[in-house]
Short mmCIF file of C-alpha atoms in Angstrom, two decimals:
data_model
loop_
_atom_site.label_atom_id
_atom_site.label_comp_id
_atom_site.label_asym_id
_atom_site.label_seq_id
_atom_site.Cartn_x
_atom_site.Cartn_y
_atom_site.Cartn_z
CA MET A 8 92.19 155.86 137.37
CA GLU A 9 95.82 155.62 138.38
CA SER A 10 98.37 155.10 135.63
CA ILE A 11 101.32 152.77 136.05
CA SER A 12 104.86 154.03 135.93
CA GLN A 13 107.05 153.60 132.86
CA ASP A 14 109.14 151.01 134.67
CA GLU A 15 106.04 149.00 135.54
CA GLU A 16 104.77 149.25 131.95
CA ASN A 17 108.14 148.06 130.65
CA TYR A 18 108.07 145.15 133.13
CA VAL A 19 104.60 144.07 131.93
CA ARG A 20 105.68 144.33 128.29
CA MET A 21 108.83 142.32 128.93
CA SER A 22 106.91 139.72 130.94
CA LEU A 23 104.35 139.30 128.13
CA LEU A 24 107.10 139.04 125.56
CA LEU A 25 109.01 136.38 127.53
CA THR A 26 106.07 134.27 128.71
CA GLY A 27 103.53 134.73 125.94
CA ILE A 28 104.91 135.75 122.57
CA ALA A 29 108.54 134.65 122.54
CA PRO A 30 108.05 130.94 123.41
CA ARG A 31 105.57 130.47 120.56
CA ALA A 32 107.75 132.36 118.08
CA VAL A 33 110.94 130.58 119.11
CA ARG A 34 109.23 127.18 119.07
CA LYS A 35 107.85 127.79 115.57
CA CYS A 36 111.25 128.92 114.31
CA PHE A 37 113.16 126.04 115.86
CA GLU A 38 110.65 123.34 114.91
CA ASN A 39 110.84 124.42 111.28
CA GLU A 40 114.54 123.61 111.43
CA PHE A 41 114.63 120.82 114.05
CA ALA A 42 111.42 118.84 114.43
CA PRO A 43 111.00 117.24 117.88
CA ALA A 44 112.60 113.79 117.75
CA SER A 45 109.54 112.09 119.22
CA LEU A 46 106.90 114.01 117.25
CA ASP A 47 106.37 111.44 114.47
CA VAL A 48 106.24 108.60 117.00
CA SER A 49 103.68 110.45 119.13
CA LEU A 50 101.50 111.36 116.15
CA ASN A 51 101.61 107.82 114.79
CA LYS A 52 100.65 106.41 118.18
CA GLU A 53 97.59 108.67 118.40
CA TYR A 54 96.70 108.47 114.70
CA ASN A 55 93.29 106.82 115.21
CA LYS A 56 92.25 109.35 117.85
CA LEU A 57 93.33 112.25 115.64
CA ARG A 58 91.48 110.80 112.66
CA ASP A 59 88.30 110.49 114.77
CA MET A 60 88.70 114.14 115.77
CA LYS A 61 89.00 115.08 112.09
CA GLU A 62 85.84 113.13 111.23
CA GLU A 63 84.07 114.91 114.10
CA ARG A 64 85.32 118.21 112.60
CA ARG A 65 87.22 119.08 115.76
CA ILE A 66 90.33 119.20 113.54
CA ASN A 67 89.96 120.96 110.19
CA GLN A 68 91.79 120.07 106.96
CA SER A 69 94.34 122.83 107.42
CA GLN A 70 95.27 121.56 110.89
CA TRP A 71 95.36 117.95 109.60
CA ASN A 72 97.79 118.95 106.85
CA LEU A 73 100.07 120.44 109.52
CA LEU A 74 100.02 117.17 111.46
CA PHE A 75 100.36 114.93 108.39
CA PRO A 76 101.60 117.21 105.60
CA ARG A 77 101.42 116.44 101.91
CA ARG A 78 104.92 116.65 100.51
CA PRO A 79 104.93 116.32 96.70
CA ALA A 80 108.45 117.77 96.50
CA LYS A 81 109.67 115.21 99.04
CA ILE A 82 108.04 112.38 97.06
CA LYS A 83 109.73 113.54 93.87
CA GLU A 84 113.05 113.70 95.70
CA THR A 85 112.52 110.18 97.09
CA LEU A 86 111.80 108.67 93.67
CA LYS A 87 114.86 110.41 92.21
CA ALA A 88 117.04 108.90 94.97
CA TRP A 89 115.62 105.45 94.23
CA LYS A 90 116.48 105.83 90.56
CA ASP A 91 119.90 107.45 90.97
CA THR A 92 121.15 105.28 93.83
CA ASP A 93 119.18 102.12 94.57
CA ASP A 94 118.25 101.10 91.04
CA LYS A 95 121.80 101.43 89.75
CA MET A 96 122.76 98.61 92.11
CA PHE A 97 119.80 96.39 91.21
CA ILE A 98 120.03 93.19 89.20
CA GLU A 99 116.93 92.23 87.24
CA THR A 100 115.58 88.98 88.69
CA ARG A 101 112.72 86.60 87.97
CA ALA A 102 111.18 87.76 91.26
CA ALA A 103 111.12 91.36 90.02
CA GLN A 104 109.61 90.23 86.72
CA GLN A 105 106.93 88.25 88.54
CA VAL A 106 106.08 91.17 90.85
CA LEU A 107 105.81 93.51 87.84
CA LYS A 108 103.53 91.04 86.05
CA CYS A 109 101.35 90.68 89.15
CA ILE A 110 100.92 94.41 89.74
CA GLN A 111 100.08 94.93 86.06
CA GLU A 112 97.35 92.29 86.31
CA ASN A 113 96.11 92.99 89.86
CA SER A 114 95.14 96.00 91.94
CA CYS A 115 97.04 94.98 95.07
CA VAL A 116 100.26 92.97 95.46
CA THR A 117 102.21 92.01 98.58
CA ILE A 118 105.92 91.23 98.39
CA THR A 119 107.12 89.12 101.28
CA ALA A 120 110.36 87.43 102.40
CA SER A 121 112.71 87.47 105.35
CA SER A 122 115.22 90.23 106.05
CA GLY A 123 117.99 90.87 103.55
CA VAL A 124 116.46 89.00 100.60
CA GLY A 125 115.58 92.08 98.53
CA LYS A 126 111.96 93.01 99.27
CA THR A 127 112.55 96.75 99.42
CA ALA A 128 114.90 96.79 96.41
CA THR A 129 112.34 94.85 94.35
CA LEU A 130 109.50 97.09 95.54
CA ARG A 131 111.36 100.23 94.47
CA HIS A 132 112.53 98.76 91.16
CA VAL A 133 108.98 97.77 90.20
CA ALA A 134 107.66 101.15 91.34
CA LEU A 135 110.09 102.93 89.01
CA GLN A 136 109.03 100.68 86.14
CA MET A 137 105.39 101.56 86.78
CA ALA A 138 106.34 105.24 86.85
CA GLU A 139 107.72 104.79 83.33
CA ASN A 140 104.30 103.39 82.40
CA LYS A 141 102.73 106.75 83.31
CA TYR A 142 101.68 105.88 86.87
CA ASP A 143 101.93 108.49 89.60
CA VAL A 144 103.97 106.60 92.19
CA LEU A 145 103.33 107.72 95.76
CA PRO A 146 105.19 106.25 98.77
CA VAL A 147 102.87 106.39 101.78
CA THR A 148 102.83 105.27 105.40
CA PHE A 149 99.18 105.31 106.45
CA PRO A 150 95.96 104.23 104.70
CA ASP A 151 94.60 107.71 105.22
CA ASP A 152 97.38 108.96 102.93
CA ILE A 153 95.89 106.81 100.17
CA LEU A 154 92.43 108.27 100.68
CA LYS A 155 93.91 111.76 100.84
CA PHE A 156 95.75 111.47 97.52
CA TYR A 157 93.05 109.46 95.73
CA ASN A 158 90.97 111.61 93.39
CA PRO A 159 87.75 109.84 92.25
CA ASN A 160 86.95 112.74 89.92
CA ASN A 161 90.02 112.17 87.76
CA MET A 162 89.24 108.91 85.96
CA SER A 163 92.21 109.19 83.57
CA LYS A 164 94.96 109.45 86.19
CA LYS A 165 96.82 106.23 87.02
CA THR A 166 98.15 106.07 90.58
CA MET A 167 100.16 103.47 92.48
CA PHE A 168 100.72 103.65 96.24
CA ILE A 169 103.85 102.14 97.79
CA VAL A 170 104.02 100.87 101.37
CA ASP A 171 107.26 99.43 102.76
CA ASP A 172 107.42 97.35 105.96
CA LEU A 173 103.65 97.01 106.21
CA CYS A 174 102.57 96.51 109.86
CA GLY A 175 106.08 96.44 111.29
CA ASN A 176 109.71 96.03 110.32
CA TYR A 177 111.11 93.65 112.94
CA SER A 178 107.86 92.15 114.17
CA PHE A 179 104.10 92.54 113.94
CA ASN A 180 102.97 96.00 115.07
CA GLN A 181 99.48 95.91 116.61
CA GLY A 182 99.24 99.69 116.52
CA GLU A 183 99.59 99.71 112.74
CA ILE A 184 97.05 96.93 112.26
CA ASN A 185 94.60 99.04 114.25
CA ILE A 186 95.12 101.82 111.73
CA TRP A 187 94.75 99.67 108.60
CA GLU A 188 91.93 97.30 109.58
CA PRO A 189 89.06 99.83 109.90
CA ILE A 190 89.76 101.23 106.48
CA ILE A 191 90.35 98.04 104.46
CA ASP A 192 86.85 97.99 102.94
CA HIS A 193 87.23 101.61 101.88
CA LEU A 194 90.54 100.77 100.21
CA LYS A 195 88.88 97.91 98.32
CA MET A 196 86.37 100.41 96.95
CA VAL A 197 89.21 102.72 95.89
CA LEU A 198 90.87 99.86 94.00
CA GLU A 199 87.69 99.12 92.05
CA SER A 200 88.55 102.02 89.74
CA LYS A 201 91.26 99.82 88.11
CA LEU A 202 93.41 102.94 87.72
CA THR A 203 94.61 102.78 91.31
CA LYS A 204 97.02 100.15 92.61
CA ILE A 205 98.73 99.35 95.91
CA ILE A 206 101.99 97.44 96.25
CA VAL A 207 103.45 96.65 99.66
CA ALA A 208 106.51 94.92 101.11
CA CYS A 209 106.01 92.93 104.29
CA ARG A 210 108.42 90.90 106.38
CA LEU A 211 107.64 87.20 106.40
CA GLN A 212 107.37 87.03 110.20
CA VAL A 213 104.81 89.84 110.08
CA TYR A 214 102.86 88.27 107.22
CA ASN A 215 102.85 84.90 109.00
CA ASP A 216 101.43 86.35 112.22
CA GLU A 217 97.86 85.12 112.75
CA LYS A 218 96.71 88.69 113.48
CA PHE A 219 97.61 89.64 109.90
CA GLU A 220 94.67 87.53 108.67
CA CYS A 221 92.27 90.46 109.11
CA LEU A 222 94.05 92.37 106.33
CA SER A 223 92.58 90.18 103.58
CA LEU A 224 93.32 92.78 100.91
CA PHE A 225 97.04 92.13 101.29
CA LYS A 226 96.61 88.38 100.91
CA SER A 227 94.84 88.57 97.53
CA CYS A 228 98.05 88.42 95.48
CA VAL A 229 101.30 87.51 97.23
CA CYS A 230 104.82 87.19 95.85
CA ASN A 231 107.06 85.36 98.30
CA ILE A 232 110.48 85.96 96.79
CA LEU A 233 111.88 83.05 98.77
CA SER A 234 109.51 80.61 97.05
CA LYS A 235 111.00 77.96 94.77
CA ASP A 236 109.64 79.49 91.55
CA ILE A 237 111.06 82.99 91.97
CA CYS A 238 113.87 82.78 94.54
CA LEU A 239 117.30 83.94 93.40
CA SER A 240 118.85 81.56 90.87
CA GLU A 241 122.56 80.82 90.90
CA THR A 242 122.98 83.00 87.81
CA GLU A 243 121.24 85.91 89.56
CA LYS A 244 123.35 85.47 92.69
CA GLN A 245 126.50 85.49 90.59
CA ALA A 246 125.39 88.70 88.86
CA ILE A 247 124.69 90.34 92.26
CA ALA A 248 128.11 89.22 93.55
CA LYS A 249 129.86 90.64 90.46
CA LEU A 250 128.07 93.97 90.89
CA TYR A 251 129.05 94.36 94.54
CA LEU A 252 132.26 92.35 94.94
CA LYS A 253 133.92 92.82 91.54
CA GLU A 254 137.11 90.72 91.33
CA LYS A 255 136.38 88.92 94.63
CA THR A 256 133.28 87.23 93.22
CA SER A 257 135.05 83.92 92.60
CA ASP A 258 136.16 83.79 96.26
CA ILE A 259 132.60 83.23 97.48
CA SER A 260 131.02 81.13 94.71
CA GLN A 261 130.69 78.13 97.04
CA TYR A 262 128.79 80.23 99.63
CA TYR A 263 125.91 81.44 97.44
CA ASP A 264 123.35 79.17 99.10
CA LEU A 265 124.43 79.33 102.73
CA TYR A 266 122.06 82.15 103.72
CA ASP A 267 118.84 83.58 102.29
CA CYS A 268 120.11 87.10 102.95
CA PHE A 269 122.80 86.82 100.26
CA PRO A 270 121.90 90.20 98.65
CA LEU A 271 122.25 91.96 102.01
CA LEU A 272 125.62 90.27 102.64
CA CYS A 273 126.88 91.50 99.26
CA LYS A 274 125.81 95.06 100.06
CA LEU A 275 127.33 94.94 103.55
CA TYR A 276 130.62 93.69 102.21
CA HIS A 277 130.56 96.37 99.49
CA ASP A 278 130.20 98.97 102.26
CA ASN A 279 132.89 97.31 104.44
CA PRO A 280 135.56 95.98 102.03
CA GLU A 281 138.15 95.71 104.82
CA LEU A 282 136.44 92.52 106.03
CA GLU A 283 137.91 89.13 105.11
CA VAL A 284 135.52 88.09 102.36
CA THR A 285 135.33 84.32 102.82
CA ASP A 286 135.01 84.56 106.62
CA PHE A 287 132.22 87.11 106.29
CA PHE A 288 130.15 85.05 103.86
CA GLN A 289 130.63 81.85 105.82
CA ASN A 290 129.81 83.34 109.22
CA PRO A 291 127.79 86.55 108.93
CA PHE A 292 126.71 86.34 112.55
CA SER A 293 126.84 90.12 112.93
CA VAL A 294 123.86 90.39 110.56
CA TYR A 295 121.69 88.05 112.62
CA GLU A 296 122.99 89.49 115.88
CA THR A 297 121.77 92.93 114.82
CA GLU A 298 118.37 91.57 113.82
CA ILE A 299 117.89 89.66 117.06
CA ASP A 300 119.12 92.56 119.23
CA LYS A 301 116.52 94.80 117.61
CA LEU A 302 113.76 92.35 118.53
CA LEU A 303 114.67 92.87 122.18
CA LYS A 304 115.28 96.61 121.96
CA LYS A 305 111.96 97.21 120.21
CA GLY A 306 110.08 95.24 122.85
CA TYR A 307 109.28 92.02 120.96
CA HIS A 308 110.13 89.96 124.02
CA ALA A 309 108.02 86.91 123.14
CA LYS A 310 109.82 86.42 119.82
CA TYR A 311 113.17 86.92 121.50
CA CYS A 312 112.18 84.37 124.14
CA ALA A 313 111.10 81.86 121.49
CA LEU A 314 114.54 82.08 119.87
CA ALA A 315 116.20 81.75 123.28
CA LEU A 316 114.31 78.49 123.81
CA CYS A 317 115.77 77.10 120.59
CA VAL A 318 119.27 78.02 121.67
CA PHE A 319 118.84 76.58 125.16
CA PHE A 320 117.37 73.30 123.91
CA ASN A 321 120.27 72.63 121.55
CA ASN A 322 118.62 73.98 118.42
CA ASN A 323 115.69 71.56 118.71
CA VAL A 324 112.32 72.42 120.20
CA ASN A 325 109.66 69.74 119.99
CA GLU A 326 106.19 71.23 119.51
CA GLU A 327 104.79 68.90 122.19
CA MET A 328 107.01 70.75 124.67
CA LEU A 329 104.91 73.86 124.08
CA MET A 330 101.53 72.17 123.72
CA GLU A 331 101.33 69.30 126.19
CA LYS A 332 102.15 68.61 129.81
CA VAL A 333 105.88 68.67 130.58
CA ASN A 334 107.96 67.56 133.56
CA GLU A 335 108.82 69.93 136.39
CA GLU A 336 112.40 70.50 135.20
CA THR A 337 111.37 71.55 131.68
CA ARG A 338 108.59 73.78 132.99
CA THR A 339 111.01 75.52 135.36
CA ILE A 340 113.54 76.08 132.57
CA ILE A 341 110.88 77.65 130.33
CA GLU A 342 109.73 79.90 133.18
CA HIS A 343 113.30 81.07 133.88
CA ILE A 344 113.90 81.80 130.18
CA CYS A 345 110.66 83.80 130.05
CA GLU A 346 111.73 85.83 133.07
CA ALA A 347 115.21 86.45 131.60
CA CYS A 348 113.56 87.71 128.41
CA LYS A 349 111.37 90.19 130.33
CA LEU A 350 108.21 88.09 130.11
CA ASN A 351 105.97 86.96 132.93
CA ARG A 352 107.06 83.57 134.28
CA GLY A 353 103.56 82.29 133.65
CA THR A 354 103.52 83.26 129.95
CA SER A 355 101.47 80.72 128.02
CA ARG A 356 103.60 78.20 126.12
CA THR A 357 101.15 78.37 123.21
CA ILE A 358 102.06 82.05 122.81
CA LEU A 359 105.70 81.04 122.45
CA LEU A 360 104.71 78.40 119.90
CA ASP A 361 102.78 81.01 117.89
CA GLU A 362 105.85 83.26 117.94
CA LEU A 363 108.05 80.41 116.71
CA ASP A 364 105.60 79.71 113.89
CA SER A 365 105.71 83.36 112.84
CA LEU A 366 109.51 83.14 112.60
CA THR A 367 109.47 80.08 110.34
CA HIS A 368 111.55 80.60 107.18
CA THR A 369 113.23 83.64 108.74
CA PHE A 370 115.07 82.64 111.91
CA ILE A 371 113.50 79.20 112.24
CA LYS A 372 113.25 76.02 110.18
CA LYS A 373 110.52 73.52 110.90
CA LYS A 374 111.36 69.84 110.44
CA LYS A 375 108.39 67.58 111.03
CA LYS A 376 107.42 68.57 114.58
CA ARG A 377 110.74 70.07 115.59
CA LEU A 378 111.72 73.71 115.28
CA GLN A 379 115.33 74.66 114.65
CA ASP A 380 117.24 77.94 114.48
CA ASP A 381 118.03 78.76 110.87
CA PRO A 382 121.35 80.65 111.01
CA TRP A 383 122.99 78.26 113.45
#
């Protein structure tokens, strides 16, 4: 058998190192420091397929933990940040008291409201209070995380799972509903222990979406912090203004009730004190502009189109316009608006009506049978 020369052997070694060993080693090193930007998105998108593979034992527990790692240190760090940063800028409200009462008396509670009202702040504040009552508080993203952390053999351990922006932040996310729906019955069984609780925050336009109806667990006990009984009182708004605006509080006292997102406006002004305070609180269009732009950028074209209809029709859209036969001119206008909003010209008008309904009390106000833009 002929032997290869030293140069040839060195070439083979170098080739193996460059094409076989080095890429894996370098990738492992770099990904420990800089995870691929799209990795979480890709994993979340294929979550159901990966879970099926795990159930079929094509993925073992060790591999699953690499894909969706348990991070107790990260959870501890998150809770510390909530306590040291968020909770120091939180004013106790009747909404927070009601949410705390509900989660003490029920196994599952949903906090809902439109953007900027204080859902997340209330969620975190109540979570920290439950932690003081000896609950292990675990922020999670997927229902499988709940099943993973739940220990049926430890009947003395109290656990509360926290989910923020359930099923979407700017609009209803069908992908997330597909993850939650198959496991709802299993979650109900987990909650039967009475030592396990789930508290979630959910945007009102997501909660109002008809497709949310299948998640009955999250409709069992609901705290809408915009409702008359627990919405921010004038005293609470004044306390929030004093915390964030200090000596400028008196400058905006007449603007407390202009917008539901008053807490967000206070925080934004606190972070941008160079703004003219009265102008900002009277016309915070930048806040709504950002929200609406994100609807388009994230692909929620039907909701964006529904809002565009309100603007085009002078802030008044009669429901009959989207339910009954209309004249040629109106039909053509609706088709052109659909096309401009990246929808098919033949998009059903009832779809647009459903989208408008889901935006009620957030971007839209309904008066009798007319729908009007809220901020304008």
